[in-house]
Amino acid sequence: MTATTRNGVSPFLDPGPHTKANSLAILQLSRDNLLPVYLKPLTGEHDGYAEGAVVNTRYGSFPHSTMLNVPWGSQIRASKVDTGSRGRKRKREDGDDAFREATGASEKDNEDLATAVTGDSAAAVKQAVADTSGFIHVLPPTPELWTTSLPHRTQVVYTPDYSYILHRIRARPGSVLIEAGAGSGSFTHAAVRAVYNGYPAEGERKGKVFSFEFHEQRYHKMKQELSDHGLDELVQLTHRDVYNGGFAVDGKSPEADAVFLDLPAPWEALPHLSRRRPASSHVNGSATGNEQTDWVSPLNPNKSVYLCTFSPCIEQVTRTVSAMRRLGWVDIDMVEIANRKLHTSRERVGLNLNFDRGVNNSAHDVEEAITRLAEIEARFREHAAKPRDGDEEMDSADEAAEPAGQNSAATNGGTPAEATSGTAPWMEGRLITRGEPEIKTHTSYLVFAVLPREWTEEDEAAAAVKFPVGKEQKVIGAMDRAARKQERREQLQQQQQGASSRKARRKERDEKMAEVSG
């Protein structure tokens, strides 16, 4: 099923304000339970449901008709669905007279019945009736939600990792990105959103992702998902072993300026990510003569290329860094991301509070503890002073003591005190923040590197014309050694002339003062 696009744009890039038929939606069943669903149009009975297509969850049944043409983020109530003949499909071939005789229906009636069953008319859809079993929320598809809800075919790259990766490799609108190891497509969807710059006119550079996948079954599933999500024009998926085949597409260079490698042995693919034909000693395996002749660099010749490799083992990182250094990559850096969530809540502490969730029924301070101990001691003395003639008198004494206990609870806090305090219960207490007891992440080492562009003689000549050398003034390195010495001599001469003139003026002043005094 191909997702409906808005003005030819994938719903991942521009979902629009409302849900639509034949489009992907993410159903949020609970905080960490997301379900991707393609909303189906109103086409009559579906799978035995008179309400059309229905999503069944632990929170109730939700017909697609209740989720169409509603704003994203809407709360959808469960419905009472009529299962009808669900699971029992009626099979009847054309010209089956026995079926007509058994049912006693005319040909027109049978046509109307077939129309209602096959769903050729939207009017045959039964109106859904709201139920009280639960609710869900319908959310627009985003790379973050898709990462959480996608069907896992391999270990995926999660949001904390790929957000940092896209930042470090400088993926921006208009960039061309190479991804090797598509896997489940988590990073692919995030990369498309990062490089998307619309659909420019012919001849202009368009942001695009060139993805490579070696596993054939994963390749076909990924191909179908990209088609369903409307990302065919922005992602070009290729089934290839990049260790031997390289990264050229249809004999042409992608001219990528950002690369992400999620491979078991990234050092074997690095020789193909060079600006010149790799040496045979650097390439794993032997390439055919045609591939050697038609080899082109997959990198952008006019920009520096930023690379990231994703490895779960430190041994892989060691071999990758060694290969990077041999092949001329610079600014090599390794990063490990440990994502940890912080939960914020209010801590309510006090002996007068109810045993609610999040309440600590202990003394708030020393004064409250002493007050509570004094109350307990007073009740004990009062109980000890009462006569103990029989169980009946003790029961009456307990009944008499119960109103006093209620009054003390109202005096010391409790529910009546909360009602008169003027502060909502959920606003009481100290605001605290606690981290997760366990870090929910997987080990991953990210190695970043930069491959500078080559500086040719033509580039040097163009730079010399644009920035001429030899006419600078007061710039370090603009003068040779002899010129600096001559400049220093002139400065010394000026200083000496200034000193002699000051001495002459001082001598003349002294002579005038001597004449006046004489």
Coordinates of C-alpha atoms in Angstrom, one line a residue, residues 230-502:
G230 CA 6.6 8.0 -0.5
L231 CA 10.4 8.3 -0.2
D232 CA 11.3 6.7 -3.6
E233 CA 12.6 10.0 -5.1
L234 CA 14.7 10.9 -2.1
V235 CA 16.2 7.5 -1.3
Q236 CA 18.0 5.3 -3.8
L237 CA 18.3 1.8 -2.3
T238 CA 20.9 -0.6 -3.9
H239 CA 21.4 -4.3 -3.2
R240 CA 25.2 -4.7 -3.1
D241 CA 28.2 -5.8 -1.2
V242 CA 30.1 -2.5 -0.7
Y243 CA 33.2 -4.3 0.5
N244 CA 33.9 -5.4 -3.1
G245 CA 31.4 -3.3 -5.2
G246 CA 32.1 0.1 -3.8
F247 CA 29.5 3.0 -3.7
A248 CA 29.1 4.1 -7.3
V249 CA 25.5 4.0 -8.6
D250 CA 24.9 3.1 -12.2
G251 CA 28.5 3.9 -13.0
K252 CA 28.1 7.4 -11.7
S253 CA 29.4 9.1 -8.5
P254 CA 26.8 10.1 -5.9
E255 CA 29.1 13.0 -5.0
A256 CA 28.4 12.5 -1.3
D257 CA 29.6 14.9 1.3
A258 CA 28.4 12.8 4.3
V259 CA 28.9 9.0 4.9
F260 CA 27.5 6.7 7.6
L261 CA 28.7 3.1 7.8
D262 CA 26.8 0.6 9.9
L263 CA 28.8 -2.5 8.8
P264 CA 30.5 -5.4 10.7
A265 CA 33.9 -4.5 9.1
P266 CA 33.9 -0.8 8.0
W267 CA 37.6 -0.9 7.4
E268 CA 37.0 -3.1 4.4
A269 CA 34.7 -0.5 2.8
L270 CA 36.9 2.6 3.6
P271 CA 39.3 2.1 0.6
H272 CA 36.3 2.7 -1.8
L273 CA 35.6 6.1 0.0
S274 CA 38.6 7.8 -1.4
R275 CA 39.2 10.5 -4.0
R276 CA 41.5 8.3 -6.1
R277 CA 41.3 4.7 -7.2
P278 CA 42.2 2.5 -4.2
A279 CA 45.3 0.3 -4.4
S280 CA 44.7 -3.4 -4.9
S281 CA 46.3 -4.1 -1.5
H282 CA 43.6 -2.0 0.2
V283 CA 40.6 -3.6 -1.4
N284 CA 39.1 -6.8 0.0
G285 CA 38.8 -9.4 -2.7
S286 CA 39.5 -9.0 -6.4
A287 CA 37.5 -6.7 -8.7
T288 CA 36.8 -7.3 -12.3
G289 CA 38.7 -5.5 -15.0
N290 CA 35.6 -3.5 -15.9
E291 CA 35.1 -2.3 -12.4
Q292 CA 38.8 -1.3 -12.2
T293 CA 38.5 0.7 -15.5
D294 CA 35.2 2.4 -14.6
W295 CA 36.0 3.2 -11.0
V296 CA 34.8 6.7 -9.9
S297 CA 35.1 8.4 -6.6
P298 CA 31.7 8.5 -4.7
L299 CA 32.7 11.6 -2.8
N300 CA 32.1 15.3 -3.6
P301 CA 35.3 16.6 -5.1
N302 CA 34.6 20.2 -4.0
K303 CA 34.0 19.7 -0.3
S304 CA 35.4 18.0 2.7
V305 CA 33.6 14.7 3.5
Y306 CA 32.5 13.8 7.0
L307 CA 32.3 10.2 8.0
C308 CA 30.8 8.2 10.9
T309 CA 31.1 4.4 11.6
F310 CA 28.9 2.5 14.0
S311 CA 30.5 -0.4 15.8
P312 CA 29.5 -2.4 18.9
C313 CA 33.0 -3.7 19.7
I314 CA 36.2 -1.8 20.6
E315 CA 38.2 -4.2 18.4
Q316 CA 36.2 -3.0 15.4
V317 CA 37.0 0.6 16.4
T318 CA 40.8 -0.2 16.6
R319 CA 40.9 -1.7 13.1
T320 CA 38.7 1.1 11.7
V321 CA 40.9 3.9 13.1
S322 CA 44.1 2.2 11.7
A323 CA 42.5 2.0 8.3
M324 CA 41.5 5.7 8.5
R325 CA 45.0 6.8 9.3
R326 CA 46.5 4.9 6.4
L327 CA 43.9 6.3 3.9
G328 CA 44.4 10.0 4.9
W329 CA 41.4 10.7 7.1
V330 CA 42.0 13.4 9.8
D331 CA 40.3 14.6 12.9
I332 CA 39.5 11.1 14.0
D333 CA 37.3 11.0 17.1
M334 CA 35.4 8.2 19.0
V335 CA 32.2 8.9 21.0
E336 CA 30.0 6.7 23.1
I337 CA 26.4 7.9 23.9
A338 CA 24.7 6.8 27.1
N339 CA 21.1 8.1 27.0
R340 CA 19.4 8.4 30.4
K341 CA 16.0 9.8 31.1
L342 CA 15.2 12.0 34.1
H343 CA 11.8 11.8 35.8
T344 CA 10.4 14.8 37.6
S345 CA 7.8 14.5 40.3
R346 CA 6.7 16.1 43.6
E347 CA 7.6 14.4 46.9
R348 CA 4.9 14.7 49.5
V349 CA 6.1 13.8 53.0
G350 CA 3.9 13.8 56.1
L351 CA 2.1 11.7 58.6
N352 CA -1.2 13.4 57.9
L353 CA -1.3 12.4 54.2
N354 CA -3.3 9.5 52.8
F355 CA -1.6 6.4 51.5
D356 CA -1.7 7.6 47.9
R357 CA 0.8 6.9 45.2
G358 CA 3.9 9.0 45.5
V359 CA 3.3 9.8 49.2
N360 CA 5.9 9.2 51.9
N361 CA 4.0 8.6 55.2
S362 CA 6.8 9.5 57.5
A363 CA 7.4 12.5 59.7
H364 CA 8.1 15.7 57.7
D365 CA 10.4 17.1 60.4
V366 CA 11.2 16.6 64.1
E367 CA 8.4 18.8 65.4
E368 CA 5.8 16.7 63.5
A369 CA 7.3 13.4 64.8
I370 CA 7.2 14.8 68.5
T371 CA 3.6 15.9 68.0
R372 CA 2.6 12.5 66.7
L373 CA 4.3 10.7 69.6
A374 CA 2.6 13.0 72.1
E375 CA -0.8 12.1 70.5
I376 CA -0.1 8.4 70.6
E377 CA 0.9 8.7 74.3
A378 CA -2.2 10.7 75.2
R379 CA -4.4 8.1 73.5
F380 CA -2.6 5.3 75.3
R381 CA -3.2 7.0 78.7
E382 CA -6.8 7.7 77.9
H383 CA -7.3 4.1 76.9
A384 CA -5.5 2.8 80.0
A385 CA -7.7 5.0 82.3
K386 CA -11.0 3.5 81.1
P387 CA -12.5 0.6 83.0
R388 CA -12.1 -3.0 81.7
D389 CA -15.2 -4.7 82.9
G390 CA -15.9 -6.6 79.6
D391 CA -15.8 -6.7 75.9
E392 CA -19.0 -4.7 75.6
E393 CA -17.6 -1.8 77.5
M394 CA -14.4 -1.9 75.4
D395 CA -16.4 -1.8 72.2
S396 CA -18.4 1.2 73.4
A397 CA -15.1 2.9 74.4
D398 CA -13.7 2.3 70.9
E399 CA -16.8 3.8 69.3
A400 CA -16.6 6.8 71.6
A401 CA -13.0 7.3 70.7
E402 CA -13.5 7.2 66.9
P403 CA -15.0 10.7 66.6
A404 CA -12.1 12.1 68.6
G405 CA -9.6 10.4 66.2
Q406 CA -11.4 11.9 63.2
N407 CA -11.3 15.4 64.8
S408 CA -7.6 15.0 65.4
A409 CA -7.0 14.0 61.8
A410 CA -8.9 17.0 60.6
T411 CA -6.9 19.2 62.9
N412 CA -3.5 17.8 62.0
G413 CA -3.9 17.7 58.2
G414 CA -5.7 14.9 56.4
T415 CA -8.3 15.5 53.7
P416 CA -10.2 18.4 55.5
A417 CA -6.9 20.2 56.1
E418 CA -6.0 19.8 52.4
A419 CA -9.3 21.2 51.4
T420 CA -8.8 24.3 53.5
S421 CA -5.1 24.9 52.6
G422 CA -6.0 26.4 49.2
T423 CA -3.3 24.4 47.4
A424 CA -4.1 21.5 45.0
P425 CA -2.8 18.1 46.2
W426 CA -0.8 17.6 43.1
M427 CA 1.0 21.0 43.7
E428 CA 2.0 20.1 47.2
G429 CA 5.4 18.8 48.1
R430 CA 9.0 19.4 46.9
L431 CA 9.8 19.1 43.2
I432 CA 12.5 16.4 42.8
T433 CA 14.2 14.7 39.8
R434 CA 15.3 11.1 39.7
G435 CA 17.2 9.3 37.0
E436 CA 16.4 5.9 35.6
P437 CA 17.7 3.1 37.7
E438 CA 18.9 1.3 34.5
I439 CA 20.2 2.9 31.4
K440 CA 18.1 1.6 28.5
T441 CA 20.6 1.7 25.6
H442 CA 22.9 -0.6 23.7
T443 CA 26.7 -0.4 23.4
S444 CA 27.7 1.5 20.3
Y445 CA 31.0 3.3 19.5
L446 CA 30.8 6.1 17.0
V447 CA 34.0 6.9 15.1
F448 CA 34.0 10.3 13.3
A449 CA 36.6 11.5 10.7
V450 CA 37.1 14.1 8.0
L451 CA 38.6 13.6 4.5
P452 CA 39.7 17.0 3.2
R453 CA 39.3 17.9 -0.4
E454 CA 42.3 17.7 -2.7
W455 CA 44.2 20.9 -3.5
T456 CA 45.3 20.9 -7.1
E457 CA 47.5 23.4 -9.0
E458 CA 44.4 24.9 -10.6
D459 CA 43.0 25.6 -7.2
E460 CA 46.3 27.2 -6.1
A461 CA 46.3 29.4 -9.2
A462 CA 42.7 30.5 -8.6
A463 CA 43.4 31.3 -5.0
A464 CA 46.5 33.3 -6.0
V465 CA 44.4 35.4 -8.3
K466 CA 41.7 35.9 -5.7
F467 CA 44.1 36.6 -2.9
P468 CA 47.3 38.1 -4.4
V469 CA 50.5 37.7 -2.3
G470 CA 53.2 40.4 -1.9
K471 CA 51.0 43.5 -1.5
E472 CA 50.0 43.0 2.2
Q473 CA 50.9 45.6 4.8
K474 CA 51.5 45.1 8.5
V475 CA 50.9 41.4 8.1
I476 CA 53.2 38.8 9.7
G477 CA 55.3 37.2 6.9
A478 CA 54.6 39.9 4.4
M479 CA 58.2 41.3 4.4
D480 CA 61.5 39.5 4.1
R481 CA 64.3 39.7 6.7
A482 CA 66.3 42.5 5.1
A483 CA 63.2 44.7 4.8
R484 CA 62.4 44.1 8.5
K485 CA 66.0 45.1 9.5
Q486 CA 65.8 48.3 7.4
E487 CA 62.4 49.2 9.0
R488 CA 64.0 48.7 12.4
R489 CA 66.9 51.0 11.6
E490 CA 64.6 53.7 10.5
Q491 CA 62.6 53.4 13.8
L492 CA 65.9 53.7 15.8
Q493 CA 67.0 56.7 13.8
Q494 CA 63.7 58.4 14.5
Q495 CA 64.0 57.7 18.2
Q496 CA 67.6 59.1 18.2
Q497 CA 66.5 62.3 16.4
G498 CA 63.7 62.7 18.9
A499 CA 66.0 62.3 21.8
S500 CA 68.5 64.9 20.4
S501 CA 65.8 67.4 19.8
R502 CA 64.5 67.0 23.4

